[in-house]
GROMACS .gro file of C-alpha atoms in nm:
model
  407
    1UNK     CA    1   1.755   1.509   1.583
    2UNK     CA    2   1.706   1.500   1.207
    3UNK     CA    3   1.747   1.816   1.005
    4UNK     CA    4   1.636   1.837   0.643
    5UNK     CA    5   1.803   2.065   0.394
    6UNK     CA    6   1.635   2.176   0.073
    7UNK     CA    7   1.285   2.053   0.165
    8UNK     CA    8   1.024   2.329   0.125
    9UNK     CA    9   0.761   2.401   0.387
   10UNK     CA   10   0.476   2.158   0.326
   11UNK     CA   11   0.101   2.221   0.309
   12UNK     CA   12  -0.116   1.992   0.525
   13UNK     CA   13   0.124   1.701   0.463
   14UNK     CA   14   0.015   1.340   0.479
   15UNK     CA   15   0.269   1.058   0.490
   16UNK     CA   16   0.182   0.757   0.273
   17UNK     CA   17   0.395   0.446   0.330
   18UNK     CA   18   0.420   0.094   0.187
   19UNK     CA   19   0.674  -0.182   0.236
   20UNK     CA   20   0.759  -0.472   0.012
   21UNK     CA   21   0.751  -0.817   0.162
   22UNK     CA   22   0.514  -0.980   0.407
   23UNK     CA   23   0.247  -0.709   0.392
   24UNK     CA   24   0.244  -0.656   0.015
   25UNK     CA   25   0.045  -0.929  -0.163
   26UNK     CA   26   0.070  -0.902  -0.539
   27UNK     CA   27   0.295  -0.594  -0.495
   28UNK     CA   28  -0.031  -0.400  -0.466
   29UNK     CA   29   0.070  -0.162  -0.185
   30UNK     CA   30   0.424  -0.081  -0.297
   31UNK     CA   31   0.301  -0.034  -0.654
   32UNK     CA   32   0.041   0.216  -0.531
   33UNK     CA   33   0.307   0.435  -0.368
   34UNK     CA   34   0.528   0.399  -0.675
   35UNK     CA   35   0.233   0.516  -0.887
   36UNK     CA   36   0.192   0.829  -0.673
   37UNK     CA   37   0.563   0.900  -0.695
   38UNK     CA   38   0.564   0.857  -1.073
   39UNK     CA   39   0.245   1.053  -1.148
   40UNK     CA   40   0.344   1.350  -0.933
   41UNK     CA   41   0.715   1.331  -1.016
   42UNK     CA   42   0.846   1.294  -0.665
   43UNK     CA   43   1.214   1.326  -0.589
   44UNK     CA   44   1.386   1.132  -0.316
   45UNK     CA   45   1.514   1.362  -0.043
   46UNK     CA   46   1.632   1.104   0.211
   47UNK     CA   47   1.709   0.735   0.244
   48UNK     CA   48   1.759   0.527   0.558
   49UNK     CA   49   2.097   0.366   0.604
   50UNK     CA   50   2.065   0.013   0.464
   51UNK     CA   51   2.346  -0.104   0.693
   52UNK     CA   52   2.129  -0.035   0.999
   53UNK     CA   53   1.816  -0.228   0.906
   54UNK     CA   54   1.869  -0.493   0.640
   55UNK     CA   55   2.018  -0.841   0.630
   56UNK     CA   56   2.187  -0.847   0.291
   57UNK     CA   57   2.156  -1.227   0.272
   58UNK     CA   58   1.779  -1.183   0.287
   59UNK     CA   59   1.749  -0.866   0.076
   60UNK     CA   60   2.052  -0.871  -0.148
   61UNK     CA   61   2.204  -0.567  -0.316
   62UNK     CA   62   2.215  -0.564  -0.696
   63UNK     CA   63   2.493  -0.471  -0.933
   64UNK     CA   64   2.428  -0.282  -1.256
   65UNK     CA   65   2.623  -0.103  -1.529
   66UNK     CA   66   2.586   0.272  -1.576
   67UNK     CA   67   2.767   0.380  -1.894
   68UNK     CA   68   3.008   0.095  -1.848
   69UNK     CA   69   3.068   0.170  -1.478
   70UNK     CA   70   2.960  -0.094  -1.228
   71UNK     CA   71   2.741   0.037  -0.948
   72UNK     CA   72   2.554  -0.118  -0.657
   73UNK     CA   73   2.196  -0.058  -0.548
   74UNK     CA   74   2.143  -0.133  -0.180
   75UNK     CA   75   1.807  -0.236  -0.032
   76UNK     CA   76   1.671   0.058   0.162
   77UNK     CA   77   1.370   0.275   0.242
   78UNK     CA   78   1.341   0.609   0.064
   79UNK     CA   79   1.137   0.921   0.136
   80UNK     CA   80   1.018   1.168  -0.125
   81UNK     CA   81   0.790   1.473  -0.130
   82UNK     CA   82   0.529   1.545  -0.395
   83UNK     CA   83   0.356   1.880  -0.416
   84UNK     CA   84  -0.003   1.853  -0.537
   85UNK     CA   85  -0.153   2.170  -0.682
   86UNK     CA   86  -0.515   2.271  -0.737
   87UNK     CA   87  -0.764   2.480  -0.541
   88UNK     CA   88  -0.692   2.284  -0.226
   89UNK     CA   89  -0.323   2.191  -0.247
   90UNK     CA   90  -0.191   1.923  -0.016
   91UNK     CA   91   0.155   1.774  -0.005
   92UNK     CA   92   0.242   1.408   0.035
   93UNK     CA   93   0.546   1.250   0.194
   94UNK     CA   94   0.594   0.911   0.030
   95UNK     CA   95   0.776   0.631   0.213
   96UNK     CA   96   0.862   0.327   0.003
   97UNK     CA   97   1.098   0.047   0.089
   98UNK     CA   98   1.143  -0.311   0.201
   99UNK     CA   99   1.029  -0.448   0.534
  100UNK     CA  100   1.341  -0.419   0.752
  101UNK     CA  101   1.521  -0.730   0.874
  102UNK     CA  102   1.608  -0.592   1.218
  103UNK     CA  103   1.588  -0.297   1.460
  104UNK     CA  104   1.221  -0.230   1.388
  105UNK     CA  105   1.179   0.011   1.680
  106UNK     CA  106   1.471   0.225   1.564
  107UNK     CA  107   1.338   0.205   1.209
  108UNK     CA  108   0.996   0.337   1.313
  109UNK     CA  109   1.151   0.605   1.533
  110UNK     CA  110   1.355   0.732   1.240
  111UNK     CA  111   1.048   0.753   1.015
  112UNK     CA  112   0.855   0.929   1.293
  113UNK     CA  113   1.141   1.178   1.329
  114UNK     CA  114   1.097   1.267   0.962
  115UNK     CA  115   0.721   1.296   1.013
  116UNK     CA  116   0.773   1.532   1.308
  117UNK     CA  117   1.030   1.745   1.126
  118UNK     CA  118   0.806   1.778   0.818
  119UNK     CA  119   0.490   1.856   1.016
  120UNK     CA  120   0.302   1.545   0.898
  121UNK     CA  121  -0.062   1.554   1.010
  122UNK     CA  122  -0.151   1.190   0.942
  123UNK     CA  123   0.024   0.868   0.842
  124UNK     CA  124  -0.149   0.628   0.601
  125UNK     CA  125   0.011   0.286   0.562
  126UNK     CA  126  -0.090   0.068   0.268
  127UNK     CA  127  -0.092  -0.312   0.280
  128UNK     CA  128  -0.227  -0.608   0.086
  129UNK     CA  129  -0.331  -0.954   0.205
  130UNK     CA  130  -0.419  -1.289   0.054
  131UNK     CA  131  -0.786  -1.366   0.106
  132UNK     CA  132  -1.086  -1.573   0.005
  133UNK     CA  133  -1.212  -1.314  -0.239
  134UNK     CA  134  -1.310  -1.369  -0.604
  135UNK     CA  135  -1.116  -1.180  -0.869
  136UNK     CA  136  -1.443  -1.099  -1.048
  137UNK     CA  137  -1.572  -0.872  -0.771
  138UNK     CA  138  -1.457  -0.532  -0.644
  139UNK     CA  139  -1.145  -0.562  -0.431
  140UNK     CA  140  -1.232  -0.536  -0.059
  141UNK     CA  141  -1.033  -0.261   0.111
  142UNK     CA  142  -1.056  -0.218   0.487
  143UNK     CA  143  -0.941   0.083   0.684
  144UNK     CA  144  -0.822   0.017   1.039
  145UNK     CA  145  -0.674   0.229   1.315
  146UNK     CA  146  -0.572   0.195   1.678
  147UNK     CA  147  -0.716   0.537   1.762
  148UNK     CA  148  -1.082   0.516   1.881
  149UNK     CA  149  -1.145   0.884   1.803
  150UNK     CA  150  -1.002   0.851   1.454
  151UNK     CA  151  -1.209   0.538   1.395
  152UNK     CA  152  -1.524   0.727   1.486
  153UNK     CA  153  -1.455   1.050   1.295
  154UNK     CA  154  -1.324   0.885   0.975
  155UNK     CA  155  -1.558   0.584   0.969
  156UNK     CA  156  -1.278   0.330   1.016
  157UNK     CA  157  -1.255   0.002   1.201
  158UNK     CA  158  -1.080  -0.002   1.535
  159UNK     CA  159  -0.838  -0.290   1.515
  160UNK     CA  160  -0.892  -0.585   1.746
  161UNK     CA  161  -0.624  -0.810   1.599
  162UNK     CA  162  -0.397  -1.018   1.823
  163UNK     CA  163  -0.108  -1.223   1.689
  164UNK     CA  164   0.212  -1.196   1.484
  165UNK     CA  165   0.250  -0.870   1.298
  166UNK     CA  166   0.461  -0.703   1.030
  167UNK     CA  167   0.627  -0.365   1.001
  168UNK     CA  168   0.291  -0.210   0.903
  169UNK     CA  169   0.143  -0.302   1.241
  170UNK     CA  170   0.453  -0.191   1.430
  171UNK     CA  171   0.468   0.146   1.254
  172UNK     CA  172   0.098   0.210   1.312
  173UNK     CA  173   0.134   0.142   1.684
  174UNK     CA  174   0.448   0.359   1.700
  175UNK     CA  175   0.251   0.646   1.544
  176UNK     CA  176  -0.034   0.598   1.790
  177UNK     CA  177   0.201   0.609   2.091
  178UNK     CA  178   0.373   0.917   1.945
  179UNK     CA  179   0.039   1.096   1.909
  180UNK     CA  180   0.042   1.091   1.528
  181UNK     CA  181  -0.292   0.987   1.370
  182UNK     CA  182  -0.232   0.668   1.171
  183UNK     CA  183  -0.451   0.457   0.943
  184UNK     CA  184  -0.382   0.129   0.764
  185UNK     CA  185  -0.559   0.046   0.438
  186UNK     CA  186  -0.563  -0.322   0.345
  187UNK     CA  187  -0.659  -0.468   0.007
  188UNK     CA  188  -0.757  -0.835  -0.018
  189UNK     CA  189  -0.589  -1.018  -0.306
  190UNK     CA  190  -0.735  -1.352  -0.427
  191UNK     CA  191  -0.510  -1.620  -0.283
  192UNK     CA  192  -0.547  -1.838  -0.593
  193UNK     CA  193  -0.391  -1.568  -0.812
  194UNK     CA  194  -0.140  -1.401  -0.581
  195UNK     CA  195   0.145  -1.346  -0.826
  196UNK     CA  196   0.236  -0.981  -0.886
  197UNK     CA  197   0.142  -0.750  -1.030
  198UNK     CA  198  -0.220  -0.699  -0.931
  199UNK     CA  199  -0.330  -0.364  -1.080
  200UNK     CA  200  -0.688  -0.419  -0.967
  201UNK     CA  201  -0.584  -0.426  -0.600
  202UNK     CA  202  -0.350  -0.129  -0.653
  203UNK     CA  203  -0.637   0.066  -0.807
  204UNK     CA  204  -0.866  -0.018  -0.514
  205UNK     CA  205  -0.607   0.107  -0.264
  206UNK     CA  206  -0.563   0.434  -0.453
  207UNK     CA  207  -0.941   0.486  -0.471
  208UNK     CA  208  -0.974   0.438  -0.096
  209UNK     CA  209  -0.674   0.663  -0.031
  210UNK     CA  210  -0.836   0.928  -0.249
  211UNK     CA  211  -1.150   0.913  -0.035
  212UNK     CA  212  -0.948   0.929   0.285
  213UNK     CA  213  -0.726   1.229   0.214
  214UNK     CA  214  -0.957   1.421  -0.020
  215UNK     CA  215  -0.720   1.441  -0.317
  216UNK     CA  216  -0.792   1.351  -0.676
  217UNK     CA  217  -0.531   1.094  -0.775
  218UNK     CA  218  -0.445   1.064  -1.145
  219UNK     CA  219  -0.494   0.698  -1.231
  220UNK     CA  220  -0.323   0.689  -1.569
  221UNK     CA  221  -0.347   0.346  -1.729
  222UNK     CA  222  -0.437   0.164  -1.407
  223UNK     CA  223  -0.810   0.118  -1.487
  224UNK     CA  224  -0.726  -0.037  -1.825
  225UNK     CA  225  -0.454  -0.253  -1.668
  226UNK     CA  226  -0.703  -0.372  -1.405
  227UNK     CA  227  -0.954  -0.474  -1.671
  228UNK     CA  228  -0.688  -0.654  -1.872
  229UNK     CA  229  -0.572  -0.836  -1.558
  230UNK     CA  230  -0.925  -0.955  -1.482
  231UNK     CA  231  -0.979  -1.073  -1.840
  232UNK     CA  232  -0.654  -1.268  -1.822
  233UNK     CA  233  -0.752  -1.437  -1.495
  234UNK     CA  234  -1.099  -1.511  -1.638
  235UNK     CA  235  -0.937  -1.696  -1.926
  236UNK     CA  236  -0.708  -1.894  -1.698
  237UNK     CA  237  -0.998  -1.989  -1.468
  238UNK     CA  238  -1.210  -2.097  -1.765
  239UNK     CA  239  -0.943  -2.349  -1.861
  240UNK     CA  240  -0.968  -2.531  -1.527
  241UNK     CA  241  -1.313  -2.650  -1.424
  242UNK     CA  242  -1.216  -2.692  -1.058
  243UNK     CA  243  -1.086  -2.336  -1.035
  244UNK     CA  244  -1.394  -2.204  -1.217
  245UNK     CA  245  -1.622  -2.386  -0.973
  246UNK     CA  246  -1.425  -2.254  -0.677
  247UNK     CA  247  -1.445  -1.897  -0.807
  248UNK     CA  248  -1.822  -1.936  -0.847
  249UNK     CA  249  -1.845  -2.049  -0.484
  250UNK     CA  250  -1.653  -1.742  -0.370
  251UNK     CA  251  -1.876  -1.519  -0.582
  252UNK     CA  252  -2.193  -1.659  -0.428
  253UNK     CA  253  -2.058  -1.620  -0.075
  254UNK     CA  254  -1.944  -1.264  -0.144
  255UNK     CA  255  -2.269  -1.157  -0.310
  256UNK     CA  256  -2.477  -1.301  -0.027
  257UNK     CA  257  -2.270  -1.125   0.238
  258UNK     CA  258  -2.266  -0.789   0.065
  259UNK     CA  259  -2.612  -0.763  -0.088
  260UNK     CA  260  -2.754  -0.524   0.178
  261UNK     CA  261  -2.470  -0.278   0.117
  262UNK     CA  262  -2.513  -0.265  -0.260
  263UNK     CA  263  -2.749   0.032  -0.241
  264UNK     CA  264  -2.598   0.204   0.063
  265UNK     CA  265  -2.268   0.361   0.157
  266UNK     CA  266  -2.071   0.206  -0.130
  267UNK     CA  267  -2.287   0.375  -0.394
  268UNK     CA  268  -2.274   0.706  -0.208
  269UNK     CA  269  -1.897   0.686  -0.183
  270UNK     CA  270  -1.865   0.605  -0.553
  271UNK     CA  271  -2.094   0.896  -0.643
  272UNK     CA  272  -1.883   1.135  -0.436
  273UNK     CA  273  -1.571   1.018  -0.619
  274UNK     CA  274  -1.747   1.066  -0.952
  275UNK     CA  275  -1.839   1.425  -0.863
  276UNK     CA  276  -1.489   1.498  -0.738
  277UNK     CA  277  -1.338   1.381  -1.065
  278UNK     CA  278  -1.576   1.604  -1.264
  279UNK     CA  279  -1.528   1.910  -1.046
  280UNK     CA  280  -1.288   2.158  -1.209
  281UNK     CA  281  -0.979   2.258  -1.019
  282UNK     CA  282  -0.969   1.954  -0.792
  283UNK     CA  283  -0.699   1.776  -0.986
  284UNK     CA  284  -0.328   1.794  -0.931
  285UNK     CA  285  -0.297   2.098  -1.159
  286UNK     CA  286  -0.031   1.943  -1.372
  287UNK     CA  287   0.260   1.731  -1.264
  288UNK     CA  288   0.359   1.796  -0.907
  289UNK     CA  289   0.703   1.936  -0.840
  290UNK     CA  290   0.867   1.731  -0.573
  291UNK     CA  291   1.142   1.972  -0.475
  292UNK     CA  292   1.236   2.328  -0.543
  293UNK     CA  293   1.586   2.359  -0.679
  294UNK     CA  294   1.782   2.124  -0.898
  295UNK     CA  295   2.010   1.952  -0.649
  296UNK     CA  296   1.905   1.655  -0.443
  297UNK     CA  297   1.939   1.754  -0.077
  298UNK     CA  298   2.128   1.551   0.176
  299UNK     CA  299   2.010   1.421   0.509
  300UNK     CA  300   2.204   1.517   0.817
  301UNK     CA  301   2.156   1.327   1.141
  302UNK     CA  302   2.281   1.574   1.398
  303UNK     CA  303   2.286   1.306   1.665
  304UNK     CA  304   2.557   1.109   1.490
  305UNK     CA  305   2.705   1.391   1.289
  306UNK     CA  306   2.665   1.191   0.968
  307UNK     CA  307   2.562   1.344   0.642
  308UNK     CA  308   2.449   1.098   0.382
  309UNK     CA  309   2.288   1.122   0.040
  310UNK     CA  310   1.968   0.950  -0.064
  311UNK     CA  311   1.990   0.590  -0.173
  312UNK     CA  312   1.858   0.481  -0.513
  313UNK     CA  313   1.537   0.289  -0.578
  314UNK     CA  314   1.430  -0.069  -0.540
  315UNK     CA  315   1.109  -0.259  -0.629
  316UNK     CA  316   0.839  -0.480  -0.418
  317UNK     CA  317   0.546  -0.835  -0.299
  318UNK     CA  318   0.280  -1.013  -0.062
  319UNK     CA  319  -0.130  -1.155   0.087
  320UNK     CA  320  -0.624  -1.220   0.346
  321UNK     CA  321  -0.934  -1.033   0.336
  322UNK     CA  322  -1.073  -0.693   0.414
  323UNK     CA  323  -1.394  -0.594   0.574
  324UNK     CA  324  -1.504  -0.305   0.365
  325UNK     CA  325  -1.568  -0.351  -0.005
  326UNK     CA  326  -1.380  -0.108  -0.224
  327UNK     CA  327  -1.450  -0.013  -0.578
  328UNK     CA  328  -1.217  -0.121  -0.855
  329UNK     CA  329  -1.198   0.228  -0.996
  330UNK     CA  330  -1.349   0.125  -1.331
  331UNK     CA  331  -1.591   0.417  -1.309
  332UNK     CA  332  -1.302   0.652  -1.374
  333UNK     CA  333  -1.343   0.565  -1.741
  334UNK     CA  334  -1.716   0.654  -1.743
  335UNK     CA  335  -1.749   1.028  -1.675
  336UNK     CA  336  -2.110   1.056  -1.798
  337UNK     CA  337  -2.275   0.880  -1.506
  338UNK     CA  338  -2.180   0.742  -1.168
  339UNK     CA  339  -2.131   0.370  -1.172
  340UNK     CA  340  -2.259   0.169  -0.882
  341UNK     CA  341  -2.011  -0.093  -0.768
  342UNK     CA  342  -2.119  -0.454  -0.793
  343UNK     CA  343  -2.095  -0.473  -0.420
  344UNK     CA  344  -1.966  -0.263  -0.139
  345UNK     CA  345  -2.074  -0.414   0.186
  346UNK     CA  346  -1.902  -0.369   0.511
  347UNK     CA  347  -1.825  -0.715   0.625
  348UNK     CA  348  -1.605  -0.872   0.880
  349UNK     CA  349  -1.276  -0.969   0.721
  350UNK     CA  350  -1.300  -1.301   0.549
  351UNK     CA  351  -0.991  -1.483   0.655
  352UNK     CA  352  -1.082  -1.820   0.524
  353UNK     CA  353  -1.151  -1.936   0.877
  354UNK     CA  354  -1.429  -1.684   0.929
  355UNK     CA  355  -1.242  -1.468   1.176
  356UNK     CA  356  -1.433  -1.158   1.280
  357UNK     CA  357  -1.121  -0.956   1.352
  358UNK     CA  358  -0.999  -0.683   1.121
  359UNK     CA  359  -0.765  -0.812   0.851
  360UNK     CA  360  -0.455  -0.703   1.029
  361UNK     CA  361  -0.253  -1.011   0.964
  362UNK     CA  362  -0.289  -1.288   0.714
  363UNK     CA  363  -0.122  -1.567   0.536
  364UNK     CA  364  -0.214  -1.738   0.217
  365UNK     CA  365  -0.132  -2.075   0.079
  366UNK     CA  366  -0.123  -2.000  -0.291
  367UNK     CA  367  -0.351  -2.208  -0.509
  368UNK     CA  368  -0.485  -2.442  -0.241
  369UNK     CA  369  -0.854  -2.361  -0.258
  370UNK     CA  370  -0.929  -2.525   0.074
  371UNK     CA  371  -0.672  -2.345   0.283
  372UNK     CA  372  -0.753  -2.101   0.554
  373UNK     CA  373  -0.543  -1.789   0.509
  374UNK     CA  374  -0.631  -1.662   0.854
  375UNK     CA  375  -0.481  -1.344   0.987
  376UNK     CA  376  -0.111  -1.364   1.049
  377UNK     CA  377  -0.064  -1.734   1.087
  378UNK     CA  378   0.306  -1.666   1.089
  379UNK     CA  379   0.398  -1.884   0.794
  380UNK     CA  380   0.458  -1.586   0.564
  381UNK     CA  381   0.829  -1.537   0.588
  382UNK     CA  382   0.990  -1.212   0.499
  383UNK     CA  383   1.039  -1.173   0.127
  384UNK     CA  384   1.382  -1.273   0.008
  385UNK     CA  385   1.439  -1.017  -0.256
  386UNK     CA  386   1.743  -1.021  -0.472
  387UNK     CA  387   1.770  -0.666  -0.592
  388UNK     CA  388   1.398  -0.614  -0.546
  389UNK     CA  389   1.263  -0.944  -0.677
  390UNK     CA  390   1.454  -1.188  -0.465
  391UNK     CA  391   1.554  -1.536  -0.566
  392UNK     CA  392   1.212  -1.675  -0.489
  393UNK     CA  393   1.003  -1.375  -0.599
  394UNK     CA  394   0.893  -1.280  -0.248
  395UNK     CA  395   0.746  -1.616  -0.150
  396UNK     CA  396   0.750  -1.748   0.200
  397UNK     CA  397   0.972  -2.016   0.339
  398UNK     CA  398   0.793  -2.305   0.171
  399UNK     CA  399   0.789  -2.134  -0.166
  400UNK     CA  400   0.437  -1.996  -0.154
  401UNK     CA  401   0.345  -1.634  -0.097
  402UNK     CA  402   0.204  -1.543   0.237
  403UNK     CA  403   0.147  -1.227   0.430
  404UNK     CA  404  -0.037  -1.070   0.711
  405UNK     CA  405  -0.124  -0.734   0.846
  406UNK     CA  406  -0.084  -0.619   1.195
  407UNK     CA  407  -0.221  -0.312   1.349
   0.00000   0.00000   0.00000
């Protein structure tokens, strides 16, 4: 049994997790959790033992100099707590790491042990996929769950996916079997511009997370970064007539599919977010304090008798479509009036092959416009990250990024 020292009693805690690698197209999911950790000043209180879960030839440790002393950062998964103030305070347990190389069941059990010990009420796992979606439109974000009751009460899709899966799918199922409510949020990243970072997809995930857990998330410079990213991709597409024509085709298909939704739930959801951001006292109430006390606590596993300190940080990548359109978050810069998203339709996930299943798994083939990044085709190998980036920048075995969800 895991015992935590120095962690305060949490208020309505929600665990938010993201993993670099196969389920992290454009680094969108891992960057979203990193943003939460940075904005609310989280402090790591525990780290899983890298020796238990990682193949160091796949995810290599890195060496760095600290005041002339050589130190090593090992690939791992870290947990931190952020305390969010305001009229309705709610604490978050952030889980950020790399998709493990082995012992996935033990890995999930260890995370669930933390969730049980901390009294976590719900687990939200973020992911990003490569999809046939134009960069000029709002990023589709789909919410899926294996729990029929949760799907009904929170207006989520009940996953019907069958096929290869990643750690996101395994952890969601482990939560379901353990009786812990779990939701996966998936952002669709354009497969023709899959290189990280993708601030627009990160922003879309944070907006959907904000709706789900009822917290106002400080966005910082993300809206401006998202606009700059889109302008940059616009310029690149304009230089290649074939790419520009392909983007136009995707736009037409997207607009046709989502037109009925443009005046429905998407606008209502955006208006609710607008009101929440204007409502006094709903914000974080200043930077969150992750831990009380100055010392970083240690984790003691009473089963093995080991006491081990937290491991230091590491970065994150990966990419197919979502069913529910999500806003880009650009309205955060326009407090005078609610902005209706360009589209917001609920659609079946566009996997390139027209699959009607939820976007639980996917793979993308980079810049090949005619490919079919269907859910979890299995060609997205685990990211080989050398000290976070990996020698090949998180691409799959043939050098092109690929990913897929699994729930």
